[in-house]
């Protein structure tokens, strides 16, 4: 990049991606039993810093109004799921059902952020993923509450 373009143009993106791969793959491999409750937020932080770099280099004004809240919400949902899966021995259906519902509830907020940040018309696309996630989340919570339904599904899917 330095020899061809006389400066750093595209190689910084590659270096950033390599640093993220290091944080995601190699850093946890240093530990005998890496704790995902620690490393998953670190992964989201690395991704956030990389997105901030991309936004600053390209004179973008999308990081604070769009990327940070979107990444932060998904980091919170994923970290909560991983923490609950690690430290709560039962209730996986409740955990995943709640995660689907939380993600579905965030869809209208994300579309609003897109419309505000990028000056787009609000077209209500959030309704489709929100409804699908609400149905999946509600179904998982229903199966967690109603034991005969859960046992029937376990027999049907050999779980």
GROMACS .gro file of C-alpha atoms in nm:
model
  159
    1UNK     CA    1   0.000   0.000   0.000
    2UNK     CA    2   0.283   0.239   0.084
    3UNK     CA    3   0.477   0.150  -0.230
    4UNK     CA    4   0.182   0.156  -0.468
    5UNK     CA    5  -0.027   0.444  -0.331
    6UNK     CA    6   0.239   0.638  -0.144
    7UNK     CA    7   0.041   0.622   0.178
    8UNK     CA    8  -0.191   0.413   0.387
    9UNK     CA    9  -0.522   0.377   0.206
   10UNK     CA   10  -0.662   0.025   0.226
   11UNK     CA   11  -0.401  -0.153   0.438
   12UNK     CA   12  -0.532   0.000   0.762
   13UNK     CA   13  -0.858  -0.189   0.711
   14UNK     CA   14  -0.666  -0.514   0.677
   15UNK     CA   15  -0.461  -0.434   0.989
   16UNK     CA   16  -0.781  -0.356   1.180
   17UNK     CA   17  -0.940  -0.681   1.066
   18UNK     CA   18  -0.628  -0.872   1.172
   19UNK     CA   19  -0.638  -0.705   1.515
   20UNK     CA   20  -1.003  -0.803   1.550
   21UNK     CA   21  -0.919  -1.161   1.451
   22UNK     CA   22  -0.648  -1.157   1.716
   23UNK     CA   23  -0.893  -1.041   1.985
   24UNK     CA   24  -1.162  -1.287   1.873
   25UNK     CA   25  -0.951  -1.599   1.813
   26UNK     CA   26  -0.594  -1.585   1.941
   27UNK     CA   27  -0.641  -1.396   2.268
   28UNK     CA   28  -0.896  -1.645   2.410
   29UNK     CA   29  -0.671  -1.932   2.297
   30UNK     CA   30  -0.407  -1.813   2.545
   31UNK     CA   31  -0.625  -1.925   2.833
   32UNK     CA   32  -0.697  -2.279   2.939
   33UNK     CA   33  -1.067  -2.211   2.996
   34UNK     CA   34  -1.155  -1.870   2.851
   35UNK     CA   35  -1.461  -1.715   3.010
   36UNK     CA   36  -1.701  -1.604   2.737
   37UNK     CA   37  -1.860  -1.357   2.979
   38UNK     CA   38  -1.531  -1.166   2.965
   39UNK     CA   39  -1.428  -1.219   2.604
   40UNK     CA   40  -1.759  -1.151   2.426
   41UNK     CA   41  -1.779  -0.789   2.552
   42UNK     CA   42  -1.412  -0.753   2.454
   43UNK     CA   43  -1.502  -0.874   2.105
   44UNK     CA   44  -1.781  -0.617   2.080
   45UNK     CA   45  -1.545  -0.346   2.206
   46UNK     CA   46  -1.290  -0.439   1.937
   47UNK     CA   47  -1.562  -0.428   1.674
   48UNK     CA   48  -1.680  -0.090   1.804
   49UNK     CA   49  -1.329   0.054   1.786
   50UNK     CA   50  -1.287  -0.077   1.432
   51UNK     CA   51  -1.620   0.078   1.327
   52UNK     CA   52  -1.517   0.404   1.492
   53UNK     CA   53  -1.191   0.400   1.296
   54UNK     CA   54  -1.377   0.337   0.969
   55UNK     CA   55  -1.619   0.620   1.046
   56UNK     CA   56  -1.340   0.866   1.131
   57UNK     CA   57  -1.128   0.780   0.827
   58UNK     CA   58  -1.422   0.818   0.588
   59UNK     CA   59  -1.550   1.140   0.746
   60UNK     CA   60  -1.867   0.955   0.839
   61UNK     CA   61  -2.108   1.088   1.093
   62UNK     CA   62  -2.282   0.756   1.139
   63UNK     CA   63  -2.091   0.604   1.430
   64UNK     CA   64  -2.247   0.786   1.726
   65UNK     CA   65  -2.605   0.810   1.602
   66UNK     CA   66  -2.627   0.463   1.445
   67UNK     CA   67  -2.339   0.217   1.493
   68UNK     CA   68  -2.280   0.274   1.864
   69UNK     CA   69  -2.643   0.226   1.977
   70UNK     CA   70  -2.692  -0.069   1.742
   71UNK     CA   71  -2.372  -0.241   1.848
   72UNK     CA   72  -2.435  -0.158   2.212
   73UNK     CA   73  -2.784  -0.306   2.210
   74UNK     CA   74  -2.673  -0.626   2.044
   75UNK     CA   75  -2.371  -0.648   2.275
   76UNK     CA   76  -2.604  -0.616   2.572
   77UNK     CA   77  -2.842  -0.882   2.442
   78UNK     CA   78  -2.567  -1.130   2.346
   79UNK     CA   79  -2.368  -1.074   2.666
   80UNK     CA   80  -2.682  -1.121   2.875
   81UNK     CA   81  -2.765  -1.446   2.697
   82UNK     CA   82  -2.411  -1.578   2.737
   83UNK     CA   83  -2.397  -1.478   3.104
   84UNK     CA   84  -2.732  -1.641   3.178
   85UNK     CA   85  -2.638  -1.955   2.984
   86UNK     CA   86  -2.316  -1.983   3.180
   87UNK     CA   87  -2.444  -1.914   3.531
   88UNK     CA   88  -2.810  -2.028   3.524
   89UNK     CA   89  -2.824  -2.406   3.490
   90UNK     CA   90  -3.189  -2.423   3.379
   91UNK     CA   91  -3.421  -2.212   3.175
   92UNK     CA   92  -3.258  -2.214   2.833
   93UNK     CA   93  -3.597  -2.177   2.665
   94UNK     CA   94  -3.673  -1.870   2.876
   95UNK     CA   95  -3.331  -1.722   2.800
   96UNK     CA   96  -3.355  -1.768   2.422
   97UNK     CA   97  -3.720  -1.668   2.415
   98UNK     CA   98  -3.635  -1.347   2.597
   99UNK     CA   99  -3.342  -1.283   2.363
  100UNK     CA  100  -3.567  -1.320   2.058
  101UNK     CA  101  -3.824  -1.086   2.213
  102UNK     CA  102  -3.560  -0.828   2.307
  103UNK     CA  103  -3.413  -0.837   1.957
  104UNK     CA  104  -3.759  -0.802   1.807
  105UNK     CA  105  -3.835  -0.504   2.030
  106UNK     CA  106  -3.515  -0.338   1.915
  107UNK     CA  107  -3.609  -0.358   1.545
  108UNK     CA  108  -3.828  -0.043   1.536
  109UNK     CA  109  -3.559   0.148   1.723
  110UNK     CA  110  -3.298   0.036   1.471
  111UNK     CA  111  -3.514   0.143   1.176
  112UNK     CA  112  -3.571   0.478   1.344
  113UNK     CA  113  -3.195   0.521   1.387
  114UNK     CA  114  -3.141   0.434   1.021
  115UNK     CA  115  -3.400   0.688   0.909
  116UNK     CA  116  -3.261   0.964   1.130
  117UNK     CA  117  -2.893   0.898   1.061
  118UNK     CA  118  -2.910   0.842   0.687
  119UNK     CA  119  -3.211   1.070   0.612
  120UNK     CA  120  -3.421   0.786   0.476
  121UNK     CA  121  -3.798   0.760   0.461
  122UNK     CA  122  -3.955   0.548   0.734
  123UNK     CA  123  -4.101   0.245   0.552
  124UNK     CA  124  -4.193   0.017   0.845
  125UNK     CA  125  -3.967  -0.273   0.740
  126UNK     CA  126  -3.916  -0.351   1.109
  127UNK     CA  127  -4.261  -0.512   1.125
  128UNK     CA  128  -4.147  -0.830   0.946
  129UNK     CA  129  -3.844  -0.928   1.157
  130UNK     CA  130  -4.012  -0.799   1.473
  131UNK     CA  131  -4.315  -1.022   1.418
  132UNK     CA  132  -4.102  -1.326   1.332
  133UNK     CA  133  -3.884  -1.277   1.639
  134UNK     CA  134  -4.189  -1.219   1.860
  135UNK     CA  135  -4.347  -1.542   1.738
  136UNK     CA  136  -4.025  -1.740   1.793
  137UNK     CA  137  -3.965  -1.586   2.134
  138UNK     CA  138  -4.326  -1.634   2.241
  139UNK     CA  139  -4.318  -1.993   2.121
  140UNK     CA  140  -4.003  -2.069   2.320
  141UNK     CA  141  -4.146  -1.912   2.633
  142UNK     CA  142  -4.471  -2.103   2.579
  143UNK     CA  143  -4.274  -2.427   2.553
  144UNK     CA  144  -4.083  -2.335   2.869
  145UNK     CA  145  -4.407  -2.280   3.062
  146UNK     CA  146  -4.622  -2.568   2.930
  147UNK     CA  147  -4.454  -2.897   3.016
  148UNK     CA  148  -4.666  -3.130   2.795
  149UNK     CA  149  -4.595  -2.915   2.489
  150UNK     CA  150  -4.223  -2.909   2.570
  151UNK     CA  151  -4.212  -3.288   2.612
  152UNK     CA  152  -4.400  -3.339   2.284
  153UNK     CA  153  -4.152  -3.117   2.100
  154UNK     CA  154  -3.860  -3.299   2.262
  155UNK     CA  155  -3.996  -3.632   2.145
  156UNK     CA  156  -4.072  -3.500   1.799
  157UNK     CA  157  -3.726  -3.348   1.745
  158UNK     CA  158  -3.528  -3.613   1.939
  159UNK     CA  159  -3.389  -3.360   2.184
   0.00000   0.00000   0.00000
